[in-house]
Tab-separated table of C-alpha atoms and ligand atoms in Angstrom:
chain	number	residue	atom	x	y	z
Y	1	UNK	CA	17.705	-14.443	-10.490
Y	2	UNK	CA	15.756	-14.705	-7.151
Y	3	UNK	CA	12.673	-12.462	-7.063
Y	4	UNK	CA	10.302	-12.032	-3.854
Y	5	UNK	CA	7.398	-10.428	-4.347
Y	6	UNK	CA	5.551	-9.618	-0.759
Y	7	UNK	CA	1.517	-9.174	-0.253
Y	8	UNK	CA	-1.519	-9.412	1.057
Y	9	UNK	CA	-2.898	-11.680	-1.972
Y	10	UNK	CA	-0.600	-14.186	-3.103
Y	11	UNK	CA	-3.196	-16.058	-4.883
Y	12	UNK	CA	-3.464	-13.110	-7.574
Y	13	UNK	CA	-0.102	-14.135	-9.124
Y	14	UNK	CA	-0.063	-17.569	-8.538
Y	15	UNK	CA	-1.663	-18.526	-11.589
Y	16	UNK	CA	0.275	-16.063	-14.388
Y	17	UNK	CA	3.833	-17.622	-12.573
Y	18	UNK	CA	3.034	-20.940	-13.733
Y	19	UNK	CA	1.985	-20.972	-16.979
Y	20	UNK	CA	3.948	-20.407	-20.564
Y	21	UNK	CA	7.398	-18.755	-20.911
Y	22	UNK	CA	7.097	-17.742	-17.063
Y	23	UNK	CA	6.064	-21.108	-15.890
Y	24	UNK	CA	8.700	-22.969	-17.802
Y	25	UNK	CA	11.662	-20.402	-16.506
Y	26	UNK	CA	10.593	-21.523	-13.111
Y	27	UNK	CA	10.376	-24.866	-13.898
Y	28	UNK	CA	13.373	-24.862	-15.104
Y	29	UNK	CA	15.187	-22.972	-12.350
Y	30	UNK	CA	16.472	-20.314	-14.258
Y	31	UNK	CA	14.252	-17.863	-12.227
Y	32	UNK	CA	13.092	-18.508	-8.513
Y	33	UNK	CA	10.164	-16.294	-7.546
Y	34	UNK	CA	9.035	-16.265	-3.717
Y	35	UNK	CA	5.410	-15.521	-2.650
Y	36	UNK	CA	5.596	-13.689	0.592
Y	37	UNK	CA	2.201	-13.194	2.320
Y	38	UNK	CA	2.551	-9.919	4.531
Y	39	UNK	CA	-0.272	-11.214	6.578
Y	40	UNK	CA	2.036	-13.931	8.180
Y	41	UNK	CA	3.838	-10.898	9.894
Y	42	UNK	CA	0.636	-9.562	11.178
Y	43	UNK	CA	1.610	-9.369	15.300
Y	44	UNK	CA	-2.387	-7.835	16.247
Y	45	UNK	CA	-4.941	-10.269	17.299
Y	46	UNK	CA	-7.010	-10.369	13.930
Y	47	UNK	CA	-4.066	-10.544	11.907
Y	48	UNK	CA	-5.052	-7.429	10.399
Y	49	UNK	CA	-2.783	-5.737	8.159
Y	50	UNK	CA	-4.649	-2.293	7.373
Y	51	UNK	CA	-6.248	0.382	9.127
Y	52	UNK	CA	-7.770	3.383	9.072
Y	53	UNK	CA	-5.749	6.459	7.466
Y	54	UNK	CA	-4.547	9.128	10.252
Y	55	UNK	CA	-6.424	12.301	9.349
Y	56	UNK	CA	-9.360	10.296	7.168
Y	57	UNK	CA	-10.598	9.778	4.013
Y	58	UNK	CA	-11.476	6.665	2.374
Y	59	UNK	CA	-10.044	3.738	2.123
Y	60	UNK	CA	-7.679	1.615	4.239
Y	61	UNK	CA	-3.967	1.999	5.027
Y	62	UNK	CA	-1.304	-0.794	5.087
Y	63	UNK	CA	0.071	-0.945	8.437
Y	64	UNK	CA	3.815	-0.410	9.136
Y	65	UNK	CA	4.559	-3.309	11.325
Y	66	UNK	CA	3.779	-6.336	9.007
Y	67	UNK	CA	5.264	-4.766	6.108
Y	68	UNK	CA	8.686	-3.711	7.586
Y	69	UNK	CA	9.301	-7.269	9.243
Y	70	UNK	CA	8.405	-8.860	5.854
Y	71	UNK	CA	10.734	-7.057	4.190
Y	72	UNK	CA	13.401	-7.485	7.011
Y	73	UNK	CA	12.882	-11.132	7.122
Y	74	UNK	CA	13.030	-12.135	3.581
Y	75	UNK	CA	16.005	-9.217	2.084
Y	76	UNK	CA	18.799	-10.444	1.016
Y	77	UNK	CA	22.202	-8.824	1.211
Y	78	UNK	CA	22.388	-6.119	-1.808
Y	79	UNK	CA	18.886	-6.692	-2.708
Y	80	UNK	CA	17.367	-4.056	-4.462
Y	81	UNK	CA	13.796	-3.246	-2.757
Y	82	UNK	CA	11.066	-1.896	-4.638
Y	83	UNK	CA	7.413	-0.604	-3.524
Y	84	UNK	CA	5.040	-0.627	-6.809
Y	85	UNK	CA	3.413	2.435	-6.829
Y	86	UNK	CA	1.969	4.999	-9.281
Y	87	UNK	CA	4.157	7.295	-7.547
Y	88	UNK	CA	6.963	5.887	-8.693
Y	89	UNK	CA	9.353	6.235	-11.654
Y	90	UNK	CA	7.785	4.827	-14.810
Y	91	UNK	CA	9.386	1.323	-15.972
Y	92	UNK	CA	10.982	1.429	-19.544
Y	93	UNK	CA	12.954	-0.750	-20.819
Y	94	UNK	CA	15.803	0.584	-19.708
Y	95	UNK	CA	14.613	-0.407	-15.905
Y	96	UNK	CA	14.249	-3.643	-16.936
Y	97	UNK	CA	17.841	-4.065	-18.166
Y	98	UNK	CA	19.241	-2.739	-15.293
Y	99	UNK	CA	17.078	-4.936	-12.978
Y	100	UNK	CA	17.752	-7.696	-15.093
Y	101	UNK	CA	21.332	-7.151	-14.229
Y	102	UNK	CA	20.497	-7.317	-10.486
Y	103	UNK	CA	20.918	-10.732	-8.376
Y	104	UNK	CA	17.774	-10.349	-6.404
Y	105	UNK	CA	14.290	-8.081	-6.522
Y	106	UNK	CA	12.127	-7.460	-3.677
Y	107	UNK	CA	8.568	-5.970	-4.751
Y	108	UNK	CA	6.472	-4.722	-2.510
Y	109	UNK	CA	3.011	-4.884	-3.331
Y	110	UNK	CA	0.302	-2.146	-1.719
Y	111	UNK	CA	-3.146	-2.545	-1.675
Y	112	UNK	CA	-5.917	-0.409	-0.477
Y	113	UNK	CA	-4.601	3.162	-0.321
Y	114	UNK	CA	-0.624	2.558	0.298
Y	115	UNK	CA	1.687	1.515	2.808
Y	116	UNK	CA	1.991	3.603	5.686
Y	117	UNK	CA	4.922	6.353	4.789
Y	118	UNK	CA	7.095	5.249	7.082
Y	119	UNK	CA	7.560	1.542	6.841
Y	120	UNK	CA	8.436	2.904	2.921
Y	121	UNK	CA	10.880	5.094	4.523
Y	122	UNK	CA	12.411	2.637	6.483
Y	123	UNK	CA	13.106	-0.091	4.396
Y	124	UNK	CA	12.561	0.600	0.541
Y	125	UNK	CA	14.970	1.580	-2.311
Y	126	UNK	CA	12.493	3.065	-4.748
Y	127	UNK	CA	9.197	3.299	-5.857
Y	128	UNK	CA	8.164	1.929	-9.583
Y	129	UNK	CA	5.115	2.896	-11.495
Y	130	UNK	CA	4.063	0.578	-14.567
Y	131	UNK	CA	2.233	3.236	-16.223
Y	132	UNK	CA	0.109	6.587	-15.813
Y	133	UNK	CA	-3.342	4.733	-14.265
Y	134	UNK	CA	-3.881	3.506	-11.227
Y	135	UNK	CA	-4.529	-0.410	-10.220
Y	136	UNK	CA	-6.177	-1.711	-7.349
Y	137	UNK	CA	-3.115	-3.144	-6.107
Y	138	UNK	CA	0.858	-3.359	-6.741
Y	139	UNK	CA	0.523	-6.851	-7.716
Y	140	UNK	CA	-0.393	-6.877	-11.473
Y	141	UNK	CA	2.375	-4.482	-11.503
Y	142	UNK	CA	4.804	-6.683	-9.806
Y	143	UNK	CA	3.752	-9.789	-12.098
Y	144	UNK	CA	4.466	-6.963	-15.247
Y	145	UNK	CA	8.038	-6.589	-13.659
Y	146	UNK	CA	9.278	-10.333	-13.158
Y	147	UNK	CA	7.496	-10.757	-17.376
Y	148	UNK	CA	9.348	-8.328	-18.439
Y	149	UNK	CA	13.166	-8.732	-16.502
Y	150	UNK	CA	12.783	-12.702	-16.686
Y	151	UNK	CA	12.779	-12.232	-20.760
Y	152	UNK	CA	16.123	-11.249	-20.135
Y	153	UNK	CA	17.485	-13.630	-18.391
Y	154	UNK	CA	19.390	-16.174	-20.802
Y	155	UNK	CA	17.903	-18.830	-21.313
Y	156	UNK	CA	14.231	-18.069	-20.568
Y	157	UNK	CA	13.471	-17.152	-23.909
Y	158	UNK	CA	13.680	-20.031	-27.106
Y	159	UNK	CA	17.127	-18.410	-28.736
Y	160	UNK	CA	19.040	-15.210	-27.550
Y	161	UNK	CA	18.102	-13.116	-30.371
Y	162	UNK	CA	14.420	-13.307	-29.741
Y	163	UNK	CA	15.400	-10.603	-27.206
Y	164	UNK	CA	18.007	-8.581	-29.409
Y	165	UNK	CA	15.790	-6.966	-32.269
Y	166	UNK	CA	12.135	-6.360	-30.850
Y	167	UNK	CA	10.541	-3.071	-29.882
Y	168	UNK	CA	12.712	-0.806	-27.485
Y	169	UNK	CA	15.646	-3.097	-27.195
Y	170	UNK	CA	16.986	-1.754	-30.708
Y	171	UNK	CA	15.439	1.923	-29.418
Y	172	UNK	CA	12.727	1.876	-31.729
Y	173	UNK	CA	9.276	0.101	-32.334
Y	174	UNK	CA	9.359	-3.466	-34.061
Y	175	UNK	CA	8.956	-4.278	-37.565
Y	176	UNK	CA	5.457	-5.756	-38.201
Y	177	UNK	CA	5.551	-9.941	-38.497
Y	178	UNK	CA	3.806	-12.188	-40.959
Y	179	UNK	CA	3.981	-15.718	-40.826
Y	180	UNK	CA	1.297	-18.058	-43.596
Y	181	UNK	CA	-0.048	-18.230	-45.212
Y	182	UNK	CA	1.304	-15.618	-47.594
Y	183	UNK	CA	-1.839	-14.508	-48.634
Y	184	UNK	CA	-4.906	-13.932	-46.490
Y	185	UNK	CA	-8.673	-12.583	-47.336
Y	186	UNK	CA	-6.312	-10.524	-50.124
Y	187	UNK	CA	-3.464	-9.003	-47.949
Y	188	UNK	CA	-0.130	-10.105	-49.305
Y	189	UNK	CA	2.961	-10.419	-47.445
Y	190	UNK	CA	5.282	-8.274	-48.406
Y	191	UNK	CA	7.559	-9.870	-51.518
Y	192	UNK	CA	10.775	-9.065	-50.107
Y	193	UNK	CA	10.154	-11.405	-47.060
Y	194	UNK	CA	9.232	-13.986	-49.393
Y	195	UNK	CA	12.119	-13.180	-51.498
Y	196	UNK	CA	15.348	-14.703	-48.703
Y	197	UNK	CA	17.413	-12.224	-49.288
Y	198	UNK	CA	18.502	-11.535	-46.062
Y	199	UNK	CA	20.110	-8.402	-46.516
Y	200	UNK	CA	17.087	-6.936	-48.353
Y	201	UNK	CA	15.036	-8.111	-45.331
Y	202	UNK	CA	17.002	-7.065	-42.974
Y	203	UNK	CA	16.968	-3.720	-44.691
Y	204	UNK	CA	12.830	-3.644	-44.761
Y	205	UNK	CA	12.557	-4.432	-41.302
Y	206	UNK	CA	15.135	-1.079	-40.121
Y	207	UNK	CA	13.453	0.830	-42.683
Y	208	UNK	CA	9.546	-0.368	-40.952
Y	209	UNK	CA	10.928	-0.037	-37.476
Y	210	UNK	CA	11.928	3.850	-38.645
Y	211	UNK	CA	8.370	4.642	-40.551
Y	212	UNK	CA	6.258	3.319	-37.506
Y	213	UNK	CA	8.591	4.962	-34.801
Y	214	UNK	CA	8.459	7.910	-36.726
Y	215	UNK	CA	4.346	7.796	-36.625
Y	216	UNK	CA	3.895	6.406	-33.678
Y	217	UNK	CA	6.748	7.620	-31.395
Y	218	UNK	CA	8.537	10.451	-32.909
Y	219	UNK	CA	10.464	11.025	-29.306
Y	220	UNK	CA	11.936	7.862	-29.268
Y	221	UNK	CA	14.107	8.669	-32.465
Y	222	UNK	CA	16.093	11.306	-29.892
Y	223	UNK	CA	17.532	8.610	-28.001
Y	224	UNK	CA	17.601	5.853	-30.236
Y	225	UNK	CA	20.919	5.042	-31.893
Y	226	UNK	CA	20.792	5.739	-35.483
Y	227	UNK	CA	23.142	5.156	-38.650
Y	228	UNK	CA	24.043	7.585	-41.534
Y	229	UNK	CA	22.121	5.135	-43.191
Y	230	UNK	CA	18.793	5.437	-40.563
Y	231	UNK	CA	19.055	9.327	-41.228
Y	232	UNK	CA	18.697	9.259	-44.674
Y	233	UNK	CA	16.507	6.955	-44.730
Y	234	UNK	CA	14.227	9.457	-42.168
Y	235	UNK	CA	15.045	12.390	-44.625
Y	236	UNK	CA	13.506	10.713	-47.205
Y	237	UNK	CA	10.426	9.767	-45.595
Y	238	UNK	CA	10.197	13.970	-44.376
Y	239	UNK	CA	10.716	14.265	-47.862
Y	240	UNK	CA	8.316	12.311	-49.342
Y	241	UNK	CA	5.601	13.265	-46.532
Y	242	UNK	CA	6.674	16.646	-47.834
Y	243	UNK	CA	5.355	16.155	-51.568
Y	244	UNK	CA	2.672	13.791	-50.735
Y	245	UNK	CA	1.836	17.332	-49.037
Y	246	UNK	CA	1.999	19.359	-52.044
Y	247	UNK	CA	0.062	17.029	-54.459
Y	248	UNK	CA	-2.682	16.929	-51.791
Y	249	UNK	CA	-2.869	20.963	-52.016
Y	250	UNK	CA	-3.007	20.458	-55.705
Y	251	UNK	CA	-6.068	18.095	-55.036
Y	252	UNK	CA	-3.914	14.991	-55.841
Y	253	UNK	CA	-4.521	11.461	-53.841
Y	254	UNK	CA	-0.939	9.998	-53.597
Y	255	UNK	CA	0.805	7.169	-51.807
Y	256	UNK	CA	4.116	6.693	-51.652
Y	257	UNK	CA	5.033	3.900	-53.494
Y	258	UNK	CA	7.590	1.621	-51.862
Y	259	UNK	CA	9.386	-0.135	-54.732
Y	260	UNK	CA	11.248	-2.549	-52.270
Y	261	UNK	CA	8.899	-3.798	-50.602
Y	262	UNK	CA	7.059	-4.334	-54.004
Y	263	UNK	CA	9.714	-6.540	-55.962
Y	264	UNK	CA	6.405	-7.695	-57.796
Y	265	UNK	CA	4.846	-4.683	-59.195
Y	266	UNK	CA	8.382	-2.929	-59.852
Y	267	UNK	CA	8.787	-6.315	-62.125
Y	268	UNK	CA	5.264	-5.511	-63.728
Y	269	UNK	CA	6.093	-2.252	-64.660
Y	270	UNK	CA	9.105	-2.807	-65.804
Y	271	UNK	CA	8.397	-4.996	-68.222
Y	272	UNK	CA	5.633	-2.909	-69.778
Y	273	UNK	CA	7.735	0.320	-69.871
Y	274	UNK	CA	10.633	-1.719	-71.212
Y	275	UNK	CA	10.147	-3.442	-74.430
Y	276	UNK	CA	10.536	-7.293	-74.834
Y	277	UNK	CA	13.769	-7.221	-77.203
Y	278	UNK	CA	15.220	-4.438	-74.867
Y	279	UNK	CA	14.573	-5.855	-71.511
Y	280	UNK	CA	17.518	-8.197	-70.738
Y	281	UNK	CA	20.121	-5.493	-70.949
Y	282	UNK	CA	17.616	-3.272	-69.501
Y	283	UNK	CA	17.518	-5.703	-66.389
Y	284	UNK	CA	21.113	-5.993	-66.143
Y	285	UNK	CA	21.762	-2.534	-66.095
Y	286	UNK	CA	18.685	-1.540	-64.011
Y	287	UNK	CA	18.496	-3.995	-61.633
Y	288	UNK	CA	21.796	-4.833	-60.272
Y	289	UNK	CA	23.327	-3.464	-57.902
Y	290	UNK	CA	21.002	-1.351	-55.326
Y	291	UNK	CA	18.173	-3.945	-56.588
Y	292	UNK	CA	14.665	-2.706	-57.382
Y	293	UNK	CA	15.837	0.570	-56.200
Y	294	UNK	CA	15.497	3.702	-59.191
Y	295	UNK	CA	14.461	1.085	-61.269
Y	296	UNK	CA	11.976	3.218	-63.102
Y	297	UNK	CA	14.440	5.864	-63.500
Y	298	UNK	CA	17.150	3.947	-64.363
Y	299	UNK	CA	14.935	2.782	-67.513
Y	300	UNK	CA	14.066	5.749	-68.948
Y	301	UNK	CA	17.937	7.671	-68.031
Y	302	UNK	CA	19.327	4.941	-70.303
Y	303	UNK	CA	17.106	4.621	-72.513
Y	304	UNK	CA	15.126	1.713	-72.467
Y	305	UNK	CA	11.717	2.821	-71.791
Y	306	UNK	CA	10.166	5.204	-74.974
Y	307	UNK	CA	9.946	8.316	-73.331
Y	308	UNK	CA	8.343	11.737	-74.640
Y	309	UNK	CA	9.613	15.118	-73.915
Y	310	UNK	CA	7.929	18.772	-73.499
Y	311	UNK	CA	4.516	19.603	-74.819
Y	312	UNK	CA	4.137	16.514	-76.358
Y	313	UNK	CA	4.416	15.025	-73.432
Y	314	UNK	CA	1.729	17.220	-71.989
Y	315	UNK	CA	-0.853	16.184	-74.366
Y	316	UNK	CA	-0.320	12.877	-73.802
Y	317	UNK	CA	0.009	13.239	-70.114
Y	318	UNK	CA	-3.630	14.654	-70.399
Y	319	UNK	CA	-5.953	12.559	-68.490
Y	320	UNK	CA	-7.289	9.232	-70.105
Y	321	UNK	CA	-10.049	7.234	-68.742
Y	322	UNK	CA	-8.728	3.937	-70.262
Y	323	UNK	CA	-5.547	5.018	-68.268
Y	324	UNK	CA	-7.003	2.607	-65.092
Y	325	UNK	CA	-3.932	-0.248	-65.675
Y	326	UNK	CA	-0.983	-0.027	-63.209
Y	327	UNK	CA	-3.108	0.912	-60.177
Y	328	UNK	CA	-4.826	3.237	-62.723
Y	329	UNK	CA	-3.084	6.321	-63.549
Y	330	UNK	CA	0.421	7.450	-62.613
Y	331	UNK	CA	3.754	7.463	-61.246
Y	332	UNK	CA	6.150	9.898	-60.053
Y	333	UNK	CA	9.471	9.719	-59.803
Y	334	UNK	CA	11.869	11.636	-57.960
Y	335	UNK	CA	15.244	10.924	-60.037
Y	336	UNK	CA	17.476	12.184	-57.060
Y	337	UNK	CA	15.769	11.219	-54.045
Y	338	UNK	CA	14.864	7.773	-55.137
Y	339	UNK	CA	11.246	8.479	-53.949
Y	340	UNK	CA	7.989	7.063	-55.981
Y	341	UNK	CA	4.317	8.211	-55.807
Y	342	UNK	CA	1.393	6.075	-57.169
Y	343	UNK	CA	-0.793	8.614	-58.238
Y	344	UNK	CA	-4.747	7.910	-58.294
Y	345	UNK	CA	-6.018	10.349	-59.762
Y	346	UNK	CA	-3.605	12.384	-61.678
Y	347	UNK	CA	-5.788	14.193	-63.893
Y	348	UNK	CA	-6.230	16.930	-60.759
Y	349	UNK	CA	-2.645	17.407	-62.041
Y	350	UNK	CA	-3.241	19.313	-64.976
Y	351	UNK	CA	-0.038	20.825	-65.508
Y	352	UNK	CA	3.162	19.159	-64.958
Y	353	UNK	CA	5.614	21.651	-64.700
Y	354	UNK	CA	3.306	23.145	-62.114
Y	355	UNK	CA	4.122	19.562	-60.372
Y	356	UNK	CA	8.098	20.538	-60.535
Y	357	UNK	CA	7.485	23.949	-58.645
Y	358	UNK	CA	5.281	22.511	-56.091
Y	359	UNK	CA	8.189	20.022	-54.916
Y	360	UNK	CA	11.512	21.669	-55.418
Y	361	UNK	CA	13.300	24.128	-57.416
Y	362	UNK	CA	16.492	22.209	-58.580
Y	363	UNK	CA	14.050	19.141	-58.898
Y	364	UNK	CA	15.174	16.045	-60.962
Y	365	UNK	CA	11.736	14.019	-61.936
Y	366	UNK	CA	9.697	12.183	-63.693
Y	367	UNK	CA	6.591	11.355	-64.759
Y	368	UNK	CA	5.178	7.816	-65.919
Y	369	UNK	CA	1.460	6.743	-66.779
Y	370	UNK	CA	0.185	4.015	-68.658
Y	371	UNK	CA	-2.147	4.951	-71.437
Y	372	UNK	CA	-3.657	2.807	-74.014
Y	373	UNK	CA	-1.304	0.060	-73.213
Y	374	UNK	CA	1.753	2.219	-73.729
Y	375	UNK	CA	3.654	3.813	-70.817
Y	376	UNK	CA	4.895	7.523	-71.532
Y	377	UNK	CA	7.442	9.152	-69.402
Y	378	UNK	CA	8.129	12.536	-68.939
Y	379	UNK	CA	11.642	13.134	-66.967
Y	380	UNK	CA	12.615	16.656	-66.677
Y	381	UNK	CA	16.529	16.502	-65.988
Y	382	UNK	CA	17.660	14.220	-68.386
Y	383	UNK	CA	15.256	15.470	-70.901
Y	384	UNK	CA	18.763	16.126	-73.279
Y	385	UNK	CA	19.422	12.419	-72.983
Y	386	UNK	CA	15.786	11.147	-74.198
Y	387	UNK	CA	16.435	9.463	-77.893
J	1	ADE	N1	-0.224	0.188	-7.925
J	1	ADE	C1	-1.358	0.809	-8.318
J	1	ADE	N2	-1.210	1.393	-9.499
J	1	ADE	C2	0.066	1.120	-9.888
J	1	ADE	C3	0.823	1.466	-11.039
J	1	ADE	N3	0.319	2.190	-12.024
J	1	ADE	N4	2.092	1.039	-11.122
J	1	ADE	C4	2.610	0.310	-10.102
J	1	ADE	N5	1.957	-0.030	-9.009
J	1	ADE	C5	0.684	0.376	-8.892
């Protein structure tokens, strides 16, 4: 890829082209970026390449004459010519593949207020903004441009898929990235990246990429390409935003619990609800398969986990200060949905069926909560099954 960038102040972008992943592409000839000063085309006596703006105001005005022979003297058959401007088209990533596909970029770098009209008129192909604020000049702009196509370009970049799976390529924002140590000033890494599974990671990371898109940049979720598997996946999360809704009118704090993610504390629990002599079957059964997913539920649907049903379950539901193990207090389980809520304080819930109206009518649920050492469930659908 050949890439000349004309203006009046080469020596701004000397120094980014030449150091890290930029400098070493050069280096290594896979891109070939050209300096142009526009001044050398300068045919007045001063060299000057600015004036005064026709019809005033402040500020200077590129002249025509130096920029249209610079750009007639160094374009190359089929180059694509670009003026950086905040007039311009705003570059996405979607720009950047498409010039990334091209053989050659020229980008024309204003300073002052512009480039006279017509010498834009004459011999440019478009106009490309970086971004809704305005520089001082077009070539921070232009040094974004060659960054961001050069990435692109095989080779530049360590291995190919460095390229594949970030931020916008896939159509949505990136995963977040730890690296060691795997605990630091108390924040753990998430288990599952610990864990190799690399289908369970793999699954984390779409299922991050679709929470923080979904916070961050709901739009982006029109146009990116999504599974079955990406849709449920957002269902769920309007689901459980839904209920974390509800138990915050009901004055309950809730997070969602994410049971996946948490390999660790799914293990803890589960081997307090589930007792010892029980537990090995109880694994089999509960964890295989769609690992660590429903299994909470699965324990108490088959039976492993002592569960209480009804208004005893009430009364023993009723709040408990010594109930502070587990993340002190409570769990709740959405059978169907596979959703979880840690619940931290849910003595504001003082009436569980209550709980069942507030989230859905046809509602499949359950409650957990740890209390004197024990763990009680209450689980509303399969309350028949409960020995
Ligand atoms: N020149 C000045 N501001 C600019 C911007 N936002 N994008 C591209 N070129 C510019």
């Amino acid at each position: 890829m050949k890439i000349k960038i004309l203006t009046l102040f080469p020596e701004m972008l000397e120094g980014p082209l030449h150091a890290s992943i930029l400098g070493r592409a050069i280096d290594a000839g896979l891109i070939d970026v050209e300096l142009v000063n526009i001044r050398d085309y300068a045919k007045n006596k001063h060299n000057n390449a600015d004036d005064y703006p026709f019809g005033g105001g402040a500020g200077m005005v590129m002249l025509p004459q130096p920029v249209v022979d610079a750009v007639e003297a160094n374009a190359l058959p089929g180059m694509r010519r670009i003026y950086m401007s905040p007039r311009g088209r705003t570059l996405n990533q979607k720009i950047v593949e498409e010039y990334a596909q091209c053989e050659s970029l020229l980008l024309l770098c204003g300073h002052y207020e512009g480039v006279d009209q017509r010498a834009l008129d004459l011999c440019i192909d478009e106009e490309l903004s970086i971004g809704d604020y305005v520089l001082t000049g077009g070539e921070l702009a232009a040094l974004i441009v060659v960054d961001a196509v050069s990435r692109l370009i095989p080779g530049v970049l360590g291995s190919d898929e460095s390229s594949a799976d970030e931020s916008f390529s896939t159509g949505l924002l990136e995963y977040p990235q730890y690296t060691r140590p795997a605990e630091f000033r108390g924040m753990k890494v998430p288990d599952v990246l610990l864990g190799g599974n690399h289908a369970d990671i793999a699954a984390w990371r779409r299922r991050e990429s679709l929470k923080l898109t979904r916070e961050r940049r709901p739009e982006l979720l029109n146009s990116a390409p999504l599974t079955e598997a990406d849709r449920e996946e957002l269902r769920r999360m309007e689901r459980a935003d839904e209920i974390l809704r509800a138990l915050s009118s009901d004055g309950v704090r809730a997070e969602r619990l994410d049971m996946f993610a948490e390999t660790a504390y799914a293990k803890a629990w589960f081997s307090r609800i589930v007792p010892e002599e029980r537990r090995r079957a109880a694994r089999k059964q509960c964890f295989s398969g769609r690992r660590h997913v429903g299994w909470l539920y699965q324990a108490f649907e088959m039976g492993y986990a002592p569960s209480v049903r009804g208004e005893e379950a009430e009364a023993k539901f009723a709040a408990k200060p010594e109930d502070a193990a587990l993340g002190g207090g409570a769990v709740l389980y959405l059978n169907r949905e596979n959703l979880a809520f840690r619940l931290e304080n849910p003595e504001a819930l003082s009436h569980l069926p209550r709980l069942a109206l507030l989230t859905a009518p046809d509602f499949s649920w359950s409650f957990a909560r740890s209390s004197r050492g024990e763990l009680y469930s209450y689980t509303k659908a399969t309350e028949a099954n409960i020995p």
